[in-house]
Coordinates of C-alpha atoms in Angstrom, one line a residue:
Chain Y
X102 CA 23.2 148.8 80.3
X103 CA 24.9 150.8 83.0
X104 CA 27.3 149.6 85.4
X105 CA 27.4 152.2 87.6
X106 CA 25.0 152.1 90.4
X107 CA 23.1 155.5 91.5
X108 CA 24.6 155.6 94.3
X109 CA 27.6 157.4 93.7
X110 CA 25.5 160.1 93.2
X111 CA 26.1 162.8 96.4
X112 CA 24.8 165.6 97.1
X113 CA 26.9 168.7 98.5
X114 CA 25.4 171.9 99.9
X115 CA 27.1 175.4 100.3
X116 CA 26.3 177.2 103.1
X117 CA 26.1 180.4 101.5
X118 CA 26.8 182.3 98.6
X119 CA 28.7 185.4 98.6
X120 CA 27.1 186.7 95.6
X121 CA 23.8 185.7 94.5
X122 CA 23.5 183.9 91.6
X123 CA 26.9 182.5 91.8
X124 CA 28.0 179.1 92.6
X125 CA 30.1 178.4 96.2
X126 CA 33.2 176.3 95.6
X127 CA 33.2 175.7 99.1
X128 CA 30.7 173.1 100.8
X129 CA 29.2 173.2 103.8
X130 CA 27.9 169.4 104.4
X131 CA 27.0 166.7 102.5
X132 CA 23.6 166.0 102.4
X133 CA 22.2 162.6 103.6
X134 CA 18.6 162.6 102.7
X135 CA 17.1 161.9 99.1
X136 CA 16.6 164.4 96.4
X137 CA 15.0 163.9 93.0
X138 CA 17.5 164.6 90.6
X139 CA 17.2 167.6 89.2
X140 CA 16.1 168.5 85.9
X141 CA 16.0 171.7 83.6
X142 CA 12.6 173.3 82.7
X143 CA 12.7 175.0 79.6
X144 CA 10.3 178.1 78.9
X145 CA 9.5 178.9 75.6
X146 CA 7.9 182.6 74.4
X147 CA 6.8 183.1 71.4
X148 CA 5.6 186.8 71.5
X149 CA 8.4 188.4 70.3
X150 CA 6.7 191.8 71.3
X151 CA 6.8 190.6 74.8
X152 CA 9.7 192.6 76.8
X153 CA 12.8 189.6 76.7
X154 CA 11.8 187.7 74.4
X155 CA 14.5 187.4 71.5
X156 CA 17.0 187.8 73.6
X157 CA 19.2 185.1 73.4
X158 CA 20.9 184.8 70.1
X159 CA 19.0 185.8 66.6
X160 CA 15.8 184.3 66.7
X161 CA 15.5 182.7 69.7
X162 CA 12.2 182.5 71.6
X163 CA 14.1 181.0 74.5
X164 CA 12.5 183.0 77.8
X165 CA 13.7 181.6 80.8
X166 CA 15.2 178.0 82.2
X167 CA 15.4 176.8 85.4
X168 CA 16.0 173.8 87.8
X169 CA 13.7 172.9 90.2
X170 CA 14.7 170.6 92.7
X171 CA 12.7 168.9 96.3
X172 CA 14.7 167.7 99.5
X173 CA 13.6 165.6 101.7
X174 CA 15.7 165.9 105.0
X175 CA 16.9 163.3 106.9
X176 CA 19.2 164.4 109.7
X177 CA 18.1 167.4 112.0
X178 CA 20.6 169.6 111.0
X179 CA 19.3 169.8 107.1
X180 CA 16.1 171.0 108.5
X181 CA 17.8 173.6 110.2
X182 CA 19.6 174.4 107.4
X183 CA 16.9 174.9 104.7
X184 CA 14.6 176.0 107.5
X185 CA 17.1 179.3 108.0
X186 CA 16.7 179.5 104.0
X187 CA 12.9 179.4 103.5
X188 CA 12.5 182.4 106.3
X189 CA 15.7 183.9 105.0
X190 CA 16.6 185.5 108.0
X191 CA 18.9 184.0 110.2
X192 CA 20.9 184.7 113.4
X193 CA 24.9 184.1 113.9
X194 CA 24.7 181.1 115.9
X195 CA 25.4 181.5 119.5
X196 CA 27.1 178.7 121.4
X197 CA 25.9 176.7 124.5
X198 CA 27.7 174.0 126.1
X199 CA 28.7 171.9 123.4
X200 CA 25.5 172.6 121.4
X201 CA 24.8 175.4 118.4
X202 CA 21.9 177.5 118.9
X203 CA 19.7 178.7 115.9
X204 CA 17.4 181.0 115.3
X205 CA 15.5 181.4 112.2
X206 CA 13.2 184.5 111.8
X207 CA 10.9 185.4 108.8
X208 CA 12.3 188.6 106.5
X209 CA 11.4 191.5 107.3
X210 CA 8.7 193.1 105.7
X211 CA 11.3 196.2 104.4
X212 CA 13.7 193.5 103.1
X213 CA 12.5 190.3 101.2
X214 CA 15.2 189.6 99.1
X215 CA 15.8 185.5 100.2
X216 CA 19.4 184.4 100.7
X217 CA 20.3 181.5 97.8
X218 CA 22.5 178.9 98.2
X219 CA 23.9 176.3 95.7
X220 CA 24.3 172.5 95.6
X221 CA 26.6 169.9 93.4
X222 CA 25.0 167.1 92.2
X223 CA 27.5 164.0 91.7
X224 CA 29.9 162.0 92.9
X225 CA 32.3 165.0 94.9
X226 CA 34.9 166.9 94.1
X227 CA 34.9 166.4 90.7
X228 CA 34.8 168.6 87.7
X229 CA 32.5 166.7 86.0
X230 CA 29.9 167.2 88.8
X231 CA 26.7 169.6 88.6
X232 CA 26.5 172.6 90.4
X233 CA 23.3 174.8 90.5
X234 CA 23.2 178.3 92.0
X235 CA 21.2 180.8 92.9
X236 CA 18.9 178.3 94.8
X237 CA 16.0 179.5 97.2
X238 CA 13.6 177.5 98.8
X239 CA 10.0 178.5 98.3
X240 CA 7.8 175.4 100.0
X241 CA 8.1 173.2 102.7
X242 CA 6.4 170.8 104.0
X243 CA 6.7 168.9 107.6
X244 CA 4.1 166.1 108.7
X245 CA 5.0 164.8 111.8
X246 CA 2.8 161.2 113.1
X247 CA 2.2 158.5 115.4
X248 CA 2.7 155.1 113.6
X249 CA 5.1 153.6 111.1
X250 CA 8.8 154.7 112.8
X251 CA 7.9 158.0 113.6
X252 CA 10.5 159.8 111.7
X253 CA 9.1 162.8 110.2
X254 CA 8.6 163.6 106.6
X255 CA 10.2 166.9 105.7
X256 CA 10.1 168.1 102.2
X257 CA 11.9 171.1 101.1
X258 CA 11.2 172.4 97.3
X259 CA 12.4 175.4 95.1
X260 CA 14.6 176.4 92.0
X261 CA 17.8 177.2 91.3
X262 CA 20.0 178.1 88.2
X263 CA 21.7 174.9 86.4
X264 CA 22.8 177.1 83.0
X265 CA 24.6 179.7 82.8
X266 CA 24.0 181.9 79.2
X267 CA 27.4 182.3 77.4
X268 CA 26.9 183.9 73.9
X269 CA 23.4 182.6 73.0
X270 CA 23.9 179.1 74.3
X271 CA 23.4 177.6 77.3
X272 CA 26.1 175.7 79.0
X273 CA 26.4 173.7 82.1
X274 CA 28.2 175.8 84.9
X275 CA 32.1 175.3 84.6
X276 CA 32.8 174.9 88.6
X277 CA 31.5 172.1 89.5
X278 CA 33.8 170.9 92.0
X279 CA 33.2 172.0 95.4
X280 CA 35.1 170.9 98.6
X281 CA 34.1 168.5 100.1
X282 CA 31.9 168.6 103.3
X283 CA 32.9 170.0 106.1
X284 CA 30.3 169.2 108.7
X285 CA 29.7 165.6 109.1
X286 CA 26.1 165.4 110.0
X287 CA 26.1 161.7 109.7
X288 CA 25.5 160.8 113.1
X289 CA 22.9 163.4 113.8
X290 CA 19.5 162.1 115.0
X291 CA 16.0 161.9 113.5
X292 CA 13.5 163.8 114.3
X293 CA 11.4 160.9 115.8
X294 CA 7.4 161.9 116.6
X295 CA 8.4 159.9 119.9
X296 CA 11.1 162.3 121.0
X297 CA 8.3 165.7 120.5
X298 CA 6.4 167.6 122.8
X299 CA 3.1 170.0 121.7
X300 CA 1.7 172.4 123.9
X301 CA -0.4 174.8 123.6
X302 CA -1.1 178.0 125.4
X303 CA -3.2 181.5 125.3
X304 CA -0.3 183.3 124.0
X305 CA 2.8 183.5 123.0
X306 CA 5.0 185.8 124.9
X307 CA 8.3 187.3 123.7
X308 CA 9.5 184.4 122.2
X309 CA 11.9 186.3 120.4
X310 CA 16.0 185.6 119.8
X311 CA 17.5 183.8 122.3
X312 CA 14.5 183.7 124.4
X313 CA 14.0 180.4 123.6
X314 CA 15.1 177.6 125.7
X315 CA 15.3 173.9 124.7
X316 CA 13.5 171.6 126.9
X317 CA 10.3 172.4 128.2
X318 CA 7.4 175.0 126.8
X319 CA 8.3 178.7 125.7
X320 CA 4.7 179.6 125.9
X321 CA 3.2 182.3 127.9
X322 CA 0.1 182.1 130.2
X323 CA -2.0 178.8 130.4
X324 CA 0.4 176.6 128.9
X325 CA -1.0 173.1 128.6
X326 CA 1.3 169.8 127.6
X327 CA -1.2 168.3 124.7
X328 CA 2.1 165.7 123.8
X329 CA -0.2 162.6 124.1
X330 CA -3.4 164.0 122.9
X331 CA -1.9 164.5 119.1
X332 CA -2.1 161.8 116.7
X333 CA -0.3 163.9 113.8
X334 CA 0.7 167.9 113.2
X335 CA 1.2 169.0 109.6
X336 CA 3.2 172.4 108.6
X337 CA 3.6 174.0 105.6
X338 CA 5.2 177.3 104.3
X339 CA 5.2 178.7 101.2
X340 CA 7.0 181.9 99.9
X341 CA 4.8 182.9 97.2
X342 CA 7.0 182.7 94.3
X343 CA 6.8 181.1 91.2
X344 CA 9.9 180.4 89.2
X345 CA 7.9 181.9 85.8
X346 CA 7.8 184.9 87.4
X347 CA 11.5 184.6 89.1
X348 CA 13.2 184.1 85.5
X349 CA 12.7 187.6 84.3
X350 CA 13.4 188.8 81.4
X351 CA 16.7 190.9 80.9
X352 CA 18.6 188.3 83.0
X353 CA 19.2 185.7 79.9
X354 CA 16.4 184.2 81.3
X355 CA 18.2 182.8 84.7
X356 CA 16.8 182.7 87.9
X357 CA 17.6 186.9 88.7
X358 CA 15.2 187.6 91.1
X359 CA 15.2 186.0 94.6
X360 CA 12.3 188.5 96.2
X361 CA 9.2 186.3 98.3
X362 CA 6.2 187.0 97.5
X363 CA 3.6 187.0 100.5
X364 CA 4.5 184.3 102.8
X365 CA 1.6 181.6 103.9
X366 CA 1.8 179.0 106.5
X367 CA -0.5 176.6 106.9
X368 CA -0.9 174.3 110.5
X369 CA -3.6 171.1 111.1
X370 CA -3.7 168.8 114.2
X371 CA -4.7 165.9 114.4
X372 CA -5.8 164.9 117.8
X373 CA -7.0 162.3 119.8
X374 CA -10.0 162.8 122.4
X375 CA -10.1 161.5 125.8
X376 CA -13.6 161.0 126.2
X377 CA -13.5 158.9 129.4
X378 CA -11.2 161.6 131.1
X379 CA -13.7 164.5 129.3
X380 CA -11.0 166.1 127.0
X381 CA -12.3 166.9 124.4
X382 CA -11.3 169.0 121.3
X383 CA -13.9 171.9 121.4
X384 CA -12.7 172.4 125.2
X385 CA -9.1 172.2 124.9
X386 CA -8.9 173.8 121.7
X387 CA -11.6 176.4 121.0
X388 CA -13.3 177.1 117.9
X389 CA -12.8 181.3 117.1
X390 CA -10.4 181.6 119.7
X391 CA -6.7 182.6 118.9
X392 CA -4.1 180.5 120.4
X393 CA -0.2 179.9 120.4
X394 CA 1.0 176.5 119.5
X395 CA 4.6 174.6 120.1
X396 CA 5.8 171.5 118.8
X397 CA 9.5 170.9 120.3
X398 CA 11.8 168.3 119.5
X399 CA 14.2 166.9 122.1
X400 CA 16.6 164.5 120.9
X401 CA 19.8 162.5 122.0
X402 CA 22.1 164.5 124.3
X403 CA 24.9 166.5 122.0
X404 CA 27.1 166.6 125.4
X405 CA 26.8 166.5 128.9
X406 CA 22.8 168.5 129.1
X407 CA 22.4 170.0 125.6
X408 CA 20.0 168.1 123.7
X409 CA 19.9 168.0 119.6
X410 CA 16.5 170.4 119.4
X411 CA 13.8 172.2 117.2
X412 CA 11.1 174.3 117.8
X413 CA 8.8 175.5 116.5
X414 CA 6.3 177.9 117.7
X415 CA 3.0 179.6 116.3
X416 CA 2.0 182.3 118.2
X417 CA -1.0 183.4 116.7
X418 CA -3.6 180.8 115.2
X419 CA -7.2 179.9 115.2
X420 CA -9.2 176.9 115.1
X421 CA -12.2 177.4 112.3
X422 CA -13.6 173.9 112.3
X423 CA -17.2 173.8 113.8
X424 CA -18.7 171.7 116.2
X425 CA -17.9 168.0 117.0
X426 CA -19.5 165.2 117.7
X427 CA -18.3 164.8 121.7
X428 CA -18.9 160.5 121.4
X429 CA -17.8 159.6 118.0
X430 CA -15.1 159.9 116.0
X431 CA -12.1 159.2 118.3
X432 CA -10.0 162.0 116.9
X433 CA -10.6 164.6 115.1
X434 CA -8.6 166.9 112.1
X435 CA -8.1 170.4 113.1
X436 CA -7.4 172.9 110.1
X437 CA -5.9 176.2 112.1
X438 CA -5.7 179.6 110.7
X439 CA -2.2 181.3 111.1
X440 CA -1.9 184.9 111.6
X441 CA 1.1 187.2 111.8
X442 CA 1.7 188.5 115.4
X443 CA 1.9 192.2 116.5
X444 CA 5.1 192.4 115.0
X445 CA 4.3 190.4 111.6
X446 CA 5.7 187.1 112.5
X447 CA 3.5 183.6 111.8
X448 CA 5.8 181.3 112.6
X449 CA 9.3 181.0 114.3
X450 CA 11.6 178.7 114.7
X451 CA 14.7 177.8 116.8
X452 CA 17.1 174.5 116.6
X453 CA 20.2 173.2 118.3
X454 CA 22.5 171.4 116.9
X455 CA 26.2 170.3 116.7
X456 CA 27.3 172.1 114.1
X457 CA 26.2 175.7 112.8
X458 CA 24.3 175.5 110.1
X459 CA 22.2 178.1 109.3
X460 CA 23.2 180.2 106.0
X461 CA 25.1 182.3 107.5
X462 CA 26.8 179.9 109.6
X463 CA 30.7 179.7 110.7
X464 CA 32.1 177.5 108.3
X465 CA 35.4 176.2 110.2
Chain K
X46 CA 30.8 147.1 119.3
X47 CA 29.3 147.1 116.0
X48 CA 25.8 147.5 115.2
X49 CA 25.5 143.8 113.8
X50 CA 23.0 141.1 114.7
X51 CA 25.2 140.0 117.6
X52 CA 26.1 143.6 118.8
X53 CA 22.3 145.3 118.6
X54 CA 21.8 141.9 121.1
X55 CA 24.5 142.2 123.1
X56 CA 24.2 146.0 123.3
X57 CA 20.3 145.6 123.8
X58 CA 21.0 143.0 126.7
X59 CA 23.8 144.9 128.2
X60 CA 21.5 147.9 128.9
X61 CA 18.6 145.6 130.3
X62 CA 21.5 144.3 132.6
X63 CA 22.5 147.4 133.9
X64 CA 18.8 148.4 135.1
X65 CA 20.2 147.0 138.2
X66 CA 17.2 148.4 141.0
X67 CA 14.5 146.2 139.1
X68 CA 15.5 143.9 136.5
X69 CA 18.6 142.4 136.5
X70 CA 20.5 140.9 140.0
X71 CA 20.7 138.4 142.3
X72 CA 16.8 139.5 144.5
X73 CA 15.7 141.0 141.3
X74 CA 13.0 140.1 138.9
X75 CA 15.4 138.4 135.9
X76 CA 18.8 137.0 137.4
X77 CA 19.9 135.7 133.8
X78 CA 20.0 137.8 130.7
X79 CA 21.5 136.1 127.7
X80 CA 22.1 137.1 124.0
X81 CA 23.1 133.9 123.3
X82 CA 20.6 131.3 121.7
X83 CA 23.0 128.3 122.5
X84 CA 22.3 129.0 126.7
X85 CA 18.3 129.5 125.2
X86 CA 18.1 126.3 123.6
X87 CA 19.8 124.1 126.3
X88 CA 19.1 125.9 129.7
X89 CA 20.5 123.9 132.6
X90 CA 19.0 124.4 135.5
X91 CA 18.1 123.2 139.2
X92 CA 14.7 123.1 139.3
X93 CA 14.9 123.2 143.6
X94 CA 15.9 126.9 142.8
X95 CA 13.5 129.5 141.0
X96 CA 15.5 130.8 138.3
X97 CA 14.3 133.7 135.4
X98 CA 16.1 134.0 132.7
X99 CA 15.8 136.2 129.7
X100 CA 17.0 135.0 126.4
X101 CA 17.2 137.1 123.2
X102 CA 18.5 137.2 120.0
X103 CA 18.3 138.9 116.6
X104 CA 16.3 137.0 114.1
X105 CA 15.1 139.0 111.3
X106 CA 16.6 141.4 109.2
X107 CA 15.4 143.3 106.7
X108 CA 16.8 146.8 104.7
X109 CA 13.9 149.2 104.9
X110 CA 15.2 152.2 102.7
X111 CA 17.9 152.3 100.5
X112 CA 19.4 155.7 100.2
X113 CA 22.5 157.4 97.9
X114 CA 24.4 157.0 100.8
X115 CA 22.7 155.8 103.7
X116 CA 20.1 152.3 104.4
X117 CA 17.8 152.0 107.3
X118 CA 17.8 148.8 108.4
X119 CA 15.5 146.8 111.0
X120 CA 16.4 144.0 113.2
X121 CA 14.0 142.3 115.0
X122 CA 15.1 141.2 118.7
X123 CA 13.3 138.0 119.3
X124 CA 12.9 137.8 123.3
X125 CA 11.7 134.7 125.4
X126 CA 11.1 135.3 129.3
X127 CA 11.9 131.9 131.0
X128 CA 10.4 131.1 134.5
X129 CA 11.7 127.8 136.2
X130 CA 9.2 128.1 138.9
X131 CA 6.8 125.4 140.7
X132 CA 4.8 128.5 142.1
X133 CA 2.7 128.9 138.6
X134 CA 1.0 132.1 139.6
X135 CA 4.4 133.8 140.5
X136 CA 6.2 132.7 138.0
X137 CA 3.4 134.5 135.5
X138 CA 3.6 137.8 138.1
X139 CA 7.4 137.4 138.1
X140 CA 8.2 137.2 134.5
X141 CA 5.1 139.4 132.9
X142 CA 6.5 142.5 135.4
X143 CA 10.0 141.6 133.7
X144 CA 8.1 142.2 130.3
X145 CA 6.7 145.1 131.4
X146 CA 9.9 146.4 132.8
X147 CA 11.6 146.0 129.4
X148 CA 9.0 147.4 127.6
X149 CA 8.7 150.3 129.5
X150 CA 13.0 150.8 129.0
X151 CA 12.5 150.4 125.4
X152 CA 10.0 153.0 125.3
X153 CA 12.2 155.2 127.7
X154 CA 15.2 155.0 126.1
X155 CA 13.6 156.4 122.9
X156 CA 12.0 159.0 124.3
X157 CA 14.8 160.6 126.1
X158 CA 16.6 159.8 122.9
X159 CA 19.7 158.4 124.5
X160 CA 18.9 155.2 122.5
X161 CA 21.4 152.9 123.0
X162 CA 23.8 155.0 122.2
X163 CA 26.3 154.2 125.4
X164 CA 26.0 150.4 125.0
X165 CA 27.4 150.4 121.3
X166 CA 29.7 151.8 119.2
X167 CA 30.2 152.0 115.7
X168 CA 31.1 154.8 113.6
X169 CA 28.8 154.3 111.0
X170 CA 25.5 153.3 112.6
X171 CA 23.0 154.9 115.0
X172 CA 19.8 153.2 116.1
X173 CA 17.0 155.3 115.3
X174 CA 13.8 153.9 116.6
X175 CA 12.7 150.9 118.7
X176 CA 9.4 149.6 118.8
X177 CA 8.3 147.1 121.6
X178 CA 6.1 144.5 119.4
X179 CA 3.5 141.9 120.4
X180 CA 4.0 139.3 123.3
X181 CA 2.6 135.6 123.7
X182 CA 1.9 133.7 126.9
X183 CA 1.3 129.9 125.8
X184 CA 0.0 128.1 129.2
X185 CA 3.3 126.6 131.2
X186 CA 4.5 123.4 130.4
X187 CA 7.0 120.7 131.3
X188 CA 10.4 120.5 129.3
X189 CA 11.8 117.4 128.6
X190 CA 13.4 117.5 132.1
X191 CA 9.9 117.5 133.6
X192 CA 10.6 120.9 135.3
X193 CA 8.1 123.1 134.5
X194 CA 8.7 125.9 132.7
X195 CA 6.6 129.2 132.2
X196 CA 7.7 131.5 129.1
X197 CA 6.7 134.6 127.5
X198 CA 8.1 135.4 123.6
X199 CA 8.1 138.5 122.7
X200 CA 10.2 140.7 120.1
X201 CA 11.8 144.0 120.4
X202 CA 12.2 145.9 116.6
X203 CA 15.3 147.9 116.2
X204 CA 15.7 150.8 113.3
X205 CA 19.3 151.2 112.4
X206 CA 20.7 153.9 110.2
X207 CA 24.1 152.7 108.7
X208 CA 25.9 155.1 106.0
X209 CA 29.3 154.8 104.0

């Protein structure tokens, strides 16, 4: 029987790596939420005519290995920070008071290659520790309620490389002592369902980088504060990658390839109607007609007036559901379609935080 | 002060206390507000002189989530509004506005998400969410003093974060 308790078990996250594929040595923080522990998936081809196959050492039929690995974030910041990686483009932080601004854009269409970043599984700054590199996120998933504590769940899932091919075997990878974590997000808040605003609006206008402020809607015409109409909002992105497809052959069957394929969001409401003041669903959010959506956090201040924040906004989506029954139920699920705007982007998000965290954030 | 059982009451009381234009003070609706159950359990008082009091103090506590490296942990504030009043029907107004008053400075101080945070300090625990729970208002009765005394219990749940 063991002795040692689980919970030495940290988790340390780079904040970018300068080459892909290869493992940071230096953290960025040290993650606070709960992660599954990580465990290889093996691939096995047989078809020895198939392009790769063979290739590692004389008979192999070893294709392709991988880690994957899910997060679920605790602290504000982590969201930012695996936010900036799923839409893989993301803006030097600018400074405001004694806050961090963040803005997290989707790729380009010209440019999808995602930035990766590795973790170390352990107990710290120790050789002994796991590192995997060349991680990219490809899903998340944020559900944010009334009831319980109303701390959001936020999920973020992908793969990343765990072995590294040395002469037909596979190894663990040799660094696997990082720094230890600069940022101490410890005392960060929650997102807490409590502390979020929704609104929604005809459109979204030129909500672009640094546009966006932290308190208050950054919709354009019509905006309307439906905060205390929504029961529950559910998000989700996906990437379009599958980690098969990422571990090509003719890269020792490691994660080589850190393209996205075509990006999909996904957005549902759950809302509450206010019969006896005549708000009801179908009027405030119209079947077939395209709105913009919002859903702003606003938590404790970081100093004197800059709140801890998130943002996200939808500028372009679409409520498909039919008809509804105006006296019964009392709420009502809203499945939304999310389109790209005129410039090809679905969904964009902005935080502020204490520290800078986005992958291509100032580590001091 | 240290997010402990008596900290989160103390800290809890101290920010009732300072709502200074409404709850707490001499014309005000509470003029006693107490984290300490010793002053609850034997309340002097002169009953010539309407007196409101509110006691609290933390009775349950349980570890909600056990993290790596972090727990969430939930103390219940167990709250009881005490009227020494001969007016009945103002001692019920008087001490069910002081309910509502706390209430609604829970609920405020969550949503603005200062929570608590200038009324404690400890360097490795936040509060993270407090929920105002039920109330009960048993009928007014006479304590073994024969001063009549009219009480509302409530309870106040506190979500703390504490790491290594």
């Amino acid at each position: 029987m063991s002795t040692e308790s689980r919970k030495k078990d940290r988790i340390f996250f780079s904040f970018k790596e300068d080459t892909a594929g290869t493992p940071d040595t230096t953290c960025f923080f040290e993650g606070n939420g709960e992660m599954t522990p990580p465990e290889s998936e093996y691939q096995f081809e047989s078809n020895y005519g198939k392009l790769g196959s063979g290739e590692h050492g004389k008979g192999s039929e070893l294709q392709a290995v991988w880690t994957p690995f899910s997060y679920k974030c605790k602290r504000l910041s982590e969201i930012a920070y695996f936010m900036s990686f799923f839409q893989g483009k993301s803006y030097t932080p600018g400074s405001v008071g004694s806050g961090e601004q963040h803005e997290f854009l989707p790729l380009p269409v010209s440019s999808r290659v995602l930035p990766t970043f590795s973790f170390q599984y352990g107990i710290g700054g120790n050789s002994e520790n796991i590192v995997f590199s060349g991680c990219v996120i490809n899903e998340f998933n944020i559900t944010l309620a009334a009831g319980g504590n109303g701390i959001i769940d936020a999920t973020f899932s992908g793969w990343g490389n765990k072995h590294r091919l040395n002469e037909g075997l596979f190894i663990l990878n040799a660094d696997g002592s990082m720094n230890t974590g600069t940022y101490d997000i410890t005392s960060e808040p929650y997102i807490n369902f409590k502390c979020c605003h929704f609104y929604k609006a005809d459109s979204a206008d030129y909500i672009r980088e640094n546009s966006a402020t932290f308190t208050g809607d950054n919709l354009g015409a019509n905006v309307v504060d439906i905060s205390t109409l929504v029961n529950s909002i559910t998000m989700t992105g996906n990437n379009g990658m599958t980690a098969e497809d990422k571990a090509r052959a003719g890269g020792c069957g490691i994660i080589n390839d850190w393209q996205r394929g075509d990006r999909q969001y996904t957005l549902e409401l759950n809302m509450r109607k206010d019969i006896q003041n005549g708000i009801v669903t179908n009027t405030l959010i119209q079947t077939n007609k395209k709105l913009a959506i919002e859903c702003l956090f606003e938590g404790k201040i970081i100093g004197s007036t800059d709140p801890y924040a998130m943002d996200w906004i939808f500028p372009v989506v679409q409520c498909n559901s039919g008809a509804e029954d105006d006296g019964s139920p009392i709420s009502k699920t809203i499945p939304f379609s999310v389109f790209q705007d005129s410039i090809g982007i679905a969904m964009e998000c902005f935080a502020q935080t204490k520290v800078e965290v986005a992958y291509n954030g100032i580590k001091v | 002060m240290a997010l402990d059982r008596i900290g989160i009451a103390t800290s809890f009381a101290n920010m009732l206390k300072a709502d200074t234009s409404t709850l707490y003070g001499s014309n005000k609706l509470l003029q006693i507000i107490d984290p300490n159950p010793v002053n609850f359990s034997n309340a002097k008082v002169n009953a010539k002189r309407a007196q409101y009091g509110l006691y609290l103090w933390v009775n349950d506590e349980t570890t909600n989530v056990c993290r790596s490296q972090n727990t969430d942990e939930i103390f219940t504030i167990n709250m009881r509004f005490e009227a020494i009043e001969m007016d009945i029907l103002a001692a019920i107004t008087n001490i069910d506005h002081a309910y509502e008053r706390v209430k609604l400075l829970a609920n405020t101080q969550m949503w603005n998400g200062l929570i608590l945070s200038q009324y404690y300090s400890d360097s490795n625990a936040q509060i993270i969410n407090i929920d105002v729970l039920a109330s009960g208002f048993p009928p007014p009765k006479k304590n073994e003093n024969s001063i009549i005394v009219t009480e509302i219990e409530s309870a106040i749940q506190i979500e703390i974060n504490r790491w290594r």
